[in-house]
Tab-separated table of C-alpha atoms in Angstrom:
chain	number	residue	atom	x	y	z
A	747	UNK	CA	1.054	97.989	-71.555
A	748	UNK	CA	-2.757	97.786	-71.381
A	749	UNK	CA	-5.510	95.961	-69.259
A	750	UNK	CA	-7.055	98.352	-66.244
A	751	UNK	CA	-6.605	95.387	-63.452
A	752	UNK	CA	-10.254	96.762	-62.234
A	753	UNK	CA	-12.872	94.429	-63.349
A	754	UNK	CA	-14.104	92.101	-61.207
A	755	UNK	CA	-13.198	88.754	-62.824
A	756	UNK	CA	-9.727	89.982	-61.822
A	757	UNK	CA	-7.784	88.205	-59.478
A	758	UNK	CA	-6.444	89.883	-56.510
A	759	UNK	CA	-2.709	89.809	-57.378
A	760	UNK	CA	-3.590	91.314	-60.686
A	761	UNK	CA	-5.768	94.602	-58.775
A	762	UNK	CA	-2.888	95.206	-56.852
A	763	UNK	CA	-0.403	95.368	-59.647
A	764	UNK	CA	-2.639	97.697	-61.259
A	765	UNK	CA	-3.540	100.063	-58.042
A	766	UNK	CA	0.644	100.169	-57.700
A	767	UNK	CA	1.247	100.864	-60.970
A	768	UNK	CA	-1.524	103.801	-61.704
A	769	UNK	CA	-0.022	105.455	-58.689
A	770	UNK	CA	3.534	105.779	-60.387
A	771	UNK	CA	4.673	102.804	-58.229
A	772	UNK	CA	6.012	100.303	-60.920
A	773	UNK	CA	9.253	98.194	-59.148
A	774	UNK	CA	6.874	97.877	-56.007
A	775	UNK	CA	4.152	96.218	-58.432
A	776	UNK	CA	6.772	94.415	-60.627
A	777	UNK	CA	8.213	92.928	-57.403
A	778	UNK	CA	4.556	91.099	-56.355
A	779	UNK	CA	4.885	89.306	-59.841
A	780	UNK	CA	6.362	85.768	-59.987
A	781	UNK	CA	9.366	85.365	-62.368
A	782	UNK	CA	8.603	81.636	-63.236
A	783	UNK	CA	6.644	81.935	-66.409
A	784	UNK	CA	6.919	84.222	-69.499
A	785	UNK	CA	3.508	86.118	-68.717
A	786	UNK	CA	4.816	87.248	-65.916
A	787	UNK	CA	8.137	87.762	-67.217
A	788	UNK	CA	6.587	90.166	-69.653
A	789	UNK	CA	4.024	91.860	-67.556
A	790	UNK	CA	7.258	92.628	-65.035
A	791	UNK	CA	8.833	93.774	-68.606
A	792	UNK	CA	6.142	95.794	-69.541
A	793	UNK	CA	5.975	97.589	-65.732
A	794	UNK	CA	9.992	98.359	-65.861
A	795	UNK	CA	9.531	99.635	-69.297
A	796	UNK	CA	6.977	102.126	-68.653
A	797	UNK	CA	8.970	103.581	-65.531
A	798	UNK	CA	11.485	104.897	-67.866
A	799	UNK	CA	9.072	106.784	-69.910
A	800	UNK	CA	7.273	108.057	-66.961
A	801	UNK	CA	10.179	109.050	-64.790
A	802	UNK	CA	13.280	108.626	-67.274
A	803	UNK	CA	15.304	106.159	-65.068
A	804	UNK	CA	15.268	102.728	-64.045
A	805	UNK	CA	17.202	102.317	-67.340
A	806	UNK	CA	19.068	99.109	-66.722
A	807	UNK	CA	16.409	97.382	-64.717
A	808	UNK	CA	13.963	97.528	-67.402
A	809	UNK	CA	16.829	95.796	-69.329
A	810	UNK	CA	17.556	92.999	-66.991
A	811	UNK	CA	13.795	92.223	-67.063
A	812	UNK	CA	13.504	92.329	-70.885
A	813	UNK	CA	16.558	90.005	-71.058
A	814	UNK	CA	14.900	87.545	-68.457
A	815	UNK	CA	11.380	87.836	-70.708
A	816	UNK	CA	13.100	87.359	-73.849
A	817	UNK	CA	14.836	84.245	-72.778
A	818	UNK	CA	11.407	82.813	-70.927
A	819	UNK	CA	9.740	83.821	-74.034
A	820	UNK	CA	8.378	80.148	-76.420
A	821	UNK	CA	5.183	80.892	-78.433
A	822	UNK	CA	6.111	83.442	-81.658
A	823	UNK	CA	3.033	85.568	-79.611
A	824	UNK	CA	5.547	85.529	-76.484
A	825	UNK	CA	8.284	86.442	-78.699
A	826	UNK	CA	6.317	89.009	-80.585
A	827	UNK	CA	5.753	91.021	-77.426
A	828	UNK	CA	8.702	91.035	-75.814
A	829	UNK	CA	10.281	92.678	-79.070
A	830	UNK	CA	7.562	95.026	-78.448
A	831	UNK	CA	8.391	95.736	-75.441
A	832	UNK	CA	12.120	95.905	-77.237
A	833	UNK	CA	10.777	98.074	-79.554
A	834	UNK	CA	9.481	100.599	-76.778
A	835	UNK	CA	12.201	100.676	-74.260
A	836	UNK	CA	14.609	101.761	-77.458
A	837	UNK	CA	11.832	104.218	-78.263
A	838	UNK	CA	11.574	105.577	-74.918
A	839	UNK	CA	15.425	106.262	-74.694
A	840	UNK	CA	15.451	107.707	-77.774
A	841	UNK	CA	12.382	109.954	-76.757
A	842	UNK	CA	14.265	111.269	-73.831
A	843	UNK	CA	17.664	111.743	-75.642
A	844	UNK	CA	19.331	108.630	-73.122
A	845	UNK	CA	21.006	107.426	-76.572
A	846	UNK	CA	19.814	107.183	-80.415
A	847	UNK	CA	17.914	103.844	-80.506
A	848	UNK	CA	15.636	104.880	-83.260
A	849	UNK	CA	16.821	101.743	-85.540
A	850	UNK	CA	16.683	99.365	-83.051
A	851	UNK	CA	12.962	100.401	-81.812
A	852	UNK	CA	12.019	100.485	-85.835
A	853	UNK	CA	13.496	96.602	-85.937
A	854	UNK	CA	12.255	95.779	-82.598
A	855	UNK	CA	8.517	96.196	-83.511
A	856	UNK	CA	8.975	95.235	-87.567
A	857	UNK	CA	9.854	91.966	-86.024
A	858	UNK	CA	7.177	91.978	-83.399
A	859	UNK	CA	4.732	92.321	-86.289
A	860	UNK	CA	6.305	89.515	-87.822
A	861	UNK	CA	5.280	87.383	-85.099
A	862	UNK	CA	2.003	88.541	-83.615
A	863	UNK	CA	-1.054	87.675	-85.929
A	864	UNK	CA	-3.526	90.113	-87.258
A	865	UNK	CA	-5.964	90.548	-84.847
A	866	UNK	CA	-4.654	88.897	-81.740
A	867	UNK	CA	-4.702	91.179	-78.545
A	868	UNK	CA	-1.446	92.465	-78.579
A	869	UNK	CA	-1.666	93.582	-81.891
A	870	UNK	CA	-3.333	96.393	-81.090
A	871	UNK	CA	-0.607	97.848	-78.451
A	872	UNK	CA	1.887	97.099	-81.252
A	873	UNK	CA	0.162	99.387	-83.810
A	874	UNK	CA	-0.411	102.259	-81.344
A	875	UNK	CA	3.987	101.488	-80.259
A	876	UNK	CA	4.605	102.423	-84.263
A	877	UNK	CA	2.441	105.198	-84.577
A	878	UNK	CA	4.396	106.744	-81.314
A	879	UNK	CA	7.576	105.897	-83.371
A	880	UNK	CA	5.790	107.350	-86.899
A	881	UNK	CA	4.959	110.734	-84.670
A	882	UNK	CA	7.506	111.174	-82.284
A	883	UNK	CA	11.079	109.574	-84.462
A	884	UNK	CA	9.913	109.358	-87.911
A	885	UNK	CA	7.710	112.968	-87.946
A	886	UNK	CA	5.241	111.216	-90.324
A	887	UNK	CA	1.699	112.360	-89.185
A	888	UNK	CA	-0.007	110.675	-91.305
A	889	UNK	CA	1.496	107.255	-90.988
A	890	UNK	CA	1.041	107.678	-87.314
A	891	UNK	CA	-2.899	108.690	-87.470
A	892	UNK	CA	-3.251	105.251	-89.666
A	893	UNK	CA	-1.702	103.369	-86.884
A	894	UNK	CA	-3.497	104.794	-84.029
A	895	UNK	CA	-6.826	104.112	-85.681
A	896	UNK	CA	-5.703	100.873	-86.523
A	897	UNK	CA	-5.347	100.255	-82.641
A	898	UNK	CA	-7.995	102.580	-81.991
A	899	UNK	CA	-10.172	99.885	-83.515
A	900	UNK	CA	-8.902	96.730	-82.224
A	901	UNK	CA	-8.645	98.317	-78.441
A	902	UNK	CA	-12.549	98.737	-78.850
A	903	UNK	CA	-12.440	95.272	-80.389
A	904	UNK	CA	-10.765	93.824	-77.279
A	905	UNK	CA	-12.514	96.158	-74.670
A	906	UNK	CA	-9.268	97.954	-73.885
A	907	UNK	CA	-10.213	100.790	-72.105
A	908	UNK	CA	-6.679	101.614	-70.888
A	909	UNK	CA	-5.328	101.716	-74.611
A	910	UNK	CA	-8.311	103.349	-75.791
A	911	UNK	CA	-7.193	106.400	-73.604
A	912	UNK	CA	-4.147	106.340	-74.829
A	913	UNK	CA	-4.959	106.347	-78.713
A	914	UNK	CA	-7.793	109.349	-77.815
A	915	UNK	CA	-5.149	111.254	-77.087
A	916	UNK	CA	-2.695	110.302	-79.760
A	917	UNK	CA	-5.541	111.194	-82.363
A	918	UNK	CA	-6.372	114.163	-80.514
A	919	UNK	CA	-3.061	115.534	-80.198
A	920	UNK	CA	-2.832	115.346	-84.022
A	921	UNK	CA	-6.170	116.862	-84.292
A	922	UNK	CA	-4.556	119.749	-82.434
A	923	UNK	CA	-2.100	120.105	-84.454
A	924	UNK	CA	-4.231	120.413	-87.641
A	925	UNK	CA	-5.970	122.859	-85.930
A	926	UNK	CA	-8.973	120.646	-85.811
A	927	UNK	CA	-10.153	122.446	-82.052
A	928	UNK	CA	-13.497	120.763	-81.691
A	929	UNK	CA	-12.166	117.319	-82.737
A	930	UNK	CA	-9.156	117.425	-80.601
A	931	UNK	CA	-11.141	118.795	-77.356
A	932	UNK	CA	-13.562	115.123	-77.870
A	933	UNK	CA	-10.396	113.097	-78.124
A	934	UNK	CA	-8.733	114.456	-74.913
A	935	UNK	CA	-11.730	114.088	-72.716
A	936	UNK	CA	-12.913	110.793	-73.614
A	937	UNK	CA	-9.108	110.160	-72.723
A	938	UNK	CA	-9.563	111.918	-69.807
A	939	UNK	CA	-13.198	110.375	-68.862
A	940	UNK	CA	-11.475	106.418	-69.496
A	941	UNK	CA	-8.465	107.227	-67.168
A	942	UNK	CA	-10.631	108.678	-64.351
A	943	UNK	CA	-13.112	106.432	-64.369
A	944	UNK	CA	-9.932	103.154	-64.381
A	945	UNK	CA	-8.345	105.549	-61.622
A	946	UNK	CA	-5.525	105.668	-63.866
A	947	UNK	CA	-3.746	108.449	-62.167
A	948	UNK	CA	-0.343	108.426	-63.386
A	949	UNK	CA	-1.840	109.514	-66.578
A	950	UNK	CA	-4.738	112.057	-65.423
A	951	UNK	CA	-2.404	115.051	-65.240
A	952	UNK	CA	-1.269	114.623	-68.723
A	953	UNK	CA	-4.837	113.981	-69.842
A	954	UNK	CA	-6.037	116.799	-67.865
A	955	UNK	CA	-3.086	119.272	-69.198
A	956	UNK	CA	-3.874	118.316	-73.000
A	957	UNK	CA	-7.269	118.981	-72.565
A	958	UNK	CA	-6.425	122.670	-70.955
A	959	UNK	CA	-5.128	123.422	-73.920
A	960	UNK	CA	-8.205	123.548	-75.977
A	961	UNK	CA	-10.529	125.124	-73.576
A	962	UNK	CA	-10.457	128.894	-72.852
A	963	UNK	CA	-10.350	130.830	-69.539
A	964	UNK	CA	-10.715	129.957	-66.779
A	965	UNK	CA	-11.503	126.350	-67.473
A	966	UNK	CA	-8.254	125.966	-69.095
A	967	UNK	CA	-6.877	127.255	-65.946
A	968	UNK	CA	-8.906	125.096	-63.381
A	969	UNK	CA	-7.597	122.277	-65.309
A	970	UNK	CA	-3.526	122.752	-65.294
A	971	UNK	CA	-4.030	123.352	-61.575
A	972	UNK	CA	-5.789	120.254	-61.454
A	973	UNK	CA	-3.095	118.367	-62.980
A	974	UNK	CA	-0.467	120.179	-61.779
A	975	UNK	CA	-1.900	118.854	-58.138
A	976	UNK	CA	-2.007	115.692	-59.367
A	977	UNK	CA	1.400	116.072	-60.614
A	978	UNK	CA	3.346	117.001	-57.375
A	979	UNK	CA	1.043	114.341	-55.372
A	980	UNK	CA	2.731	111.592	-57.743
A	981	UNK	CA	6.095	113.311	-56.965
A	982	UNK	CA	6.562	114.881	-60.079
A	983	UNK	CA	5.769	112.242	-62.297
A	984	UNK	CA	5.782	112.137	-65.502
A	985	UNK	CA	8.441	114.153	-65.654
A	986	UNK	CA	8.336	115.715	-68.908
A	987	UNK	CA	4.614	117.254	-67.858
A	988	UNK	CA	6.777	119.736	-65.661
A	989	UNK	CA	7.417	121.945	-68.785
A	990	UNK	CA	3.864	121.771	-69.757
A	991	UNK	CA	2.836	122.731	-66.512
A	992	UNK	CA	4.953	125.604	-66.565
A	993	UNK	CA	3.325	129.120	-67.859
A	994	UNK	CA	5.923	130.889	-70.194
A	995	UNK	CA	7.746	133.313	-68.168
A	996	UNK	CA	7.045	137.136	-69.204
A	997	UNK	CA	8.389	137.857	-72.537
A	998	UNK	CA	9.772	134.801	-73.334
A	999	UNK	CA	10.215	133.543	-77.065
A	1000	UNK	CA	7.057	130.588	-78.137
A	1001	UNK	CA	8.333	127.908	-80.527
């Protein structure tokens, strides 16, 4: 998903979908939606969908909504994103080793860029969707980098600040892994500066753990115990941070 639901021009129902949702409280902000037209249908997709890859459950309610968006869905945009979202859920349960979806998510999102035009809006969160697939499914860090810049771009294009702080990270993270320090430590904190400043909290910790781990002592340390505060107030959520959070015990094996 992306949009921050904190500009003014927002309407109230959409600021408190957003303040529920960056507080790890997605069913209570997918229930305020109406289920009458595909927008909404897809936005309440979108919510359900992101639970499971936050907290890795809510499994079959993120399926009843995707059913209920696909079938709402008219325009080829409308259908284009709900195979998106399609394309993510699969990813997501694949991620978190719920079942082997990997061909369905690479389907999923070939035929969401079928249908969503070059340079529409939601183009953008389906390039940075297959570079998480490229990365994470395919290991192909190259093909991933291209499609996080390619959404890197059209987020800054659209003024989407939330997806921006996503694909700083994404780029970052591969910086990191090149061993590119000074690149990677810009990428995580403008990541981290975006989500702050949205009040994105759900994703600080992470943003604030990633960026521990290219600053030295005792910085690095201020900033797990930041996010590992962060991390228990949201009721340990996401759940795969835990591991990050915890330090190695003593004499324990490194991958």
């Amino acid at each position: 998903m992306s949009g921050n639901g904190t500009t003014a021009g927002d309407d109230p129902l959409q600021t408190a979908v957003w303040r529920l949702r960056s507080r790890a409280c997605w069913a209570d902000a997918a229930a305020l939606l109406p289920s009458d037209t595909p927008a909404y249908s897809l936005q309440r997709a979108g919510l359900m969908v992101e639970r499971c890859l936050y907290t890795e459950r809510g499994w079959e309610a993120a399926e009843d909504a995707l059913r209920t968006a696909e079938a709402q869905a008219r325009t080829d945009e409308e259908r284009g994103a709900a195979a998106c979202e399609r394309g993510h859920l699969a990813y997501a349960a694949t991620l978190h080793g719920v079942r082997d979806r990997a061909d369905e998510a690479r389907a999923a999102l070939g035929r969401a860029a079928a249908l969503i035009p070059p340079g529409a809006p939601g183009r953008a969160l389906l390039d940075f969707r297959r570079g998480l697939l490229a990365e994470n499914l395919t290991l192909s860090p190259q093909a991933a980098r291209a499609a996080y810049r390619r959404a890197h771009a059209a987020a800054t294009a659209h003024a989407d600040p939330l997806l921006l702080s996503f694909t700083w990270r994404h780029l970052a993270g591969l910086a990191l892994r090149d061993g590119e320090l000074t690149e990677a430590r810009h990428g995580f904190a403008e990541s981290l500066r975006i989500r702050e400043e949205l009040g994105y909290l759900v994703g600080t910790a992470p943003a604030l753990a990633s960026l521990a781990e290219t600053e030295s002592e005792p910085e690095a340390s201020r900033l797990r115990e930041e996010a590992g505060r962060l991390f228990r107030l949201l009721g340990g959520v996401p759940t795969w941070l835990a591991q990050q959070l915890t330090p190695p015990a003593p004499g324990a094996a490194t991958a």
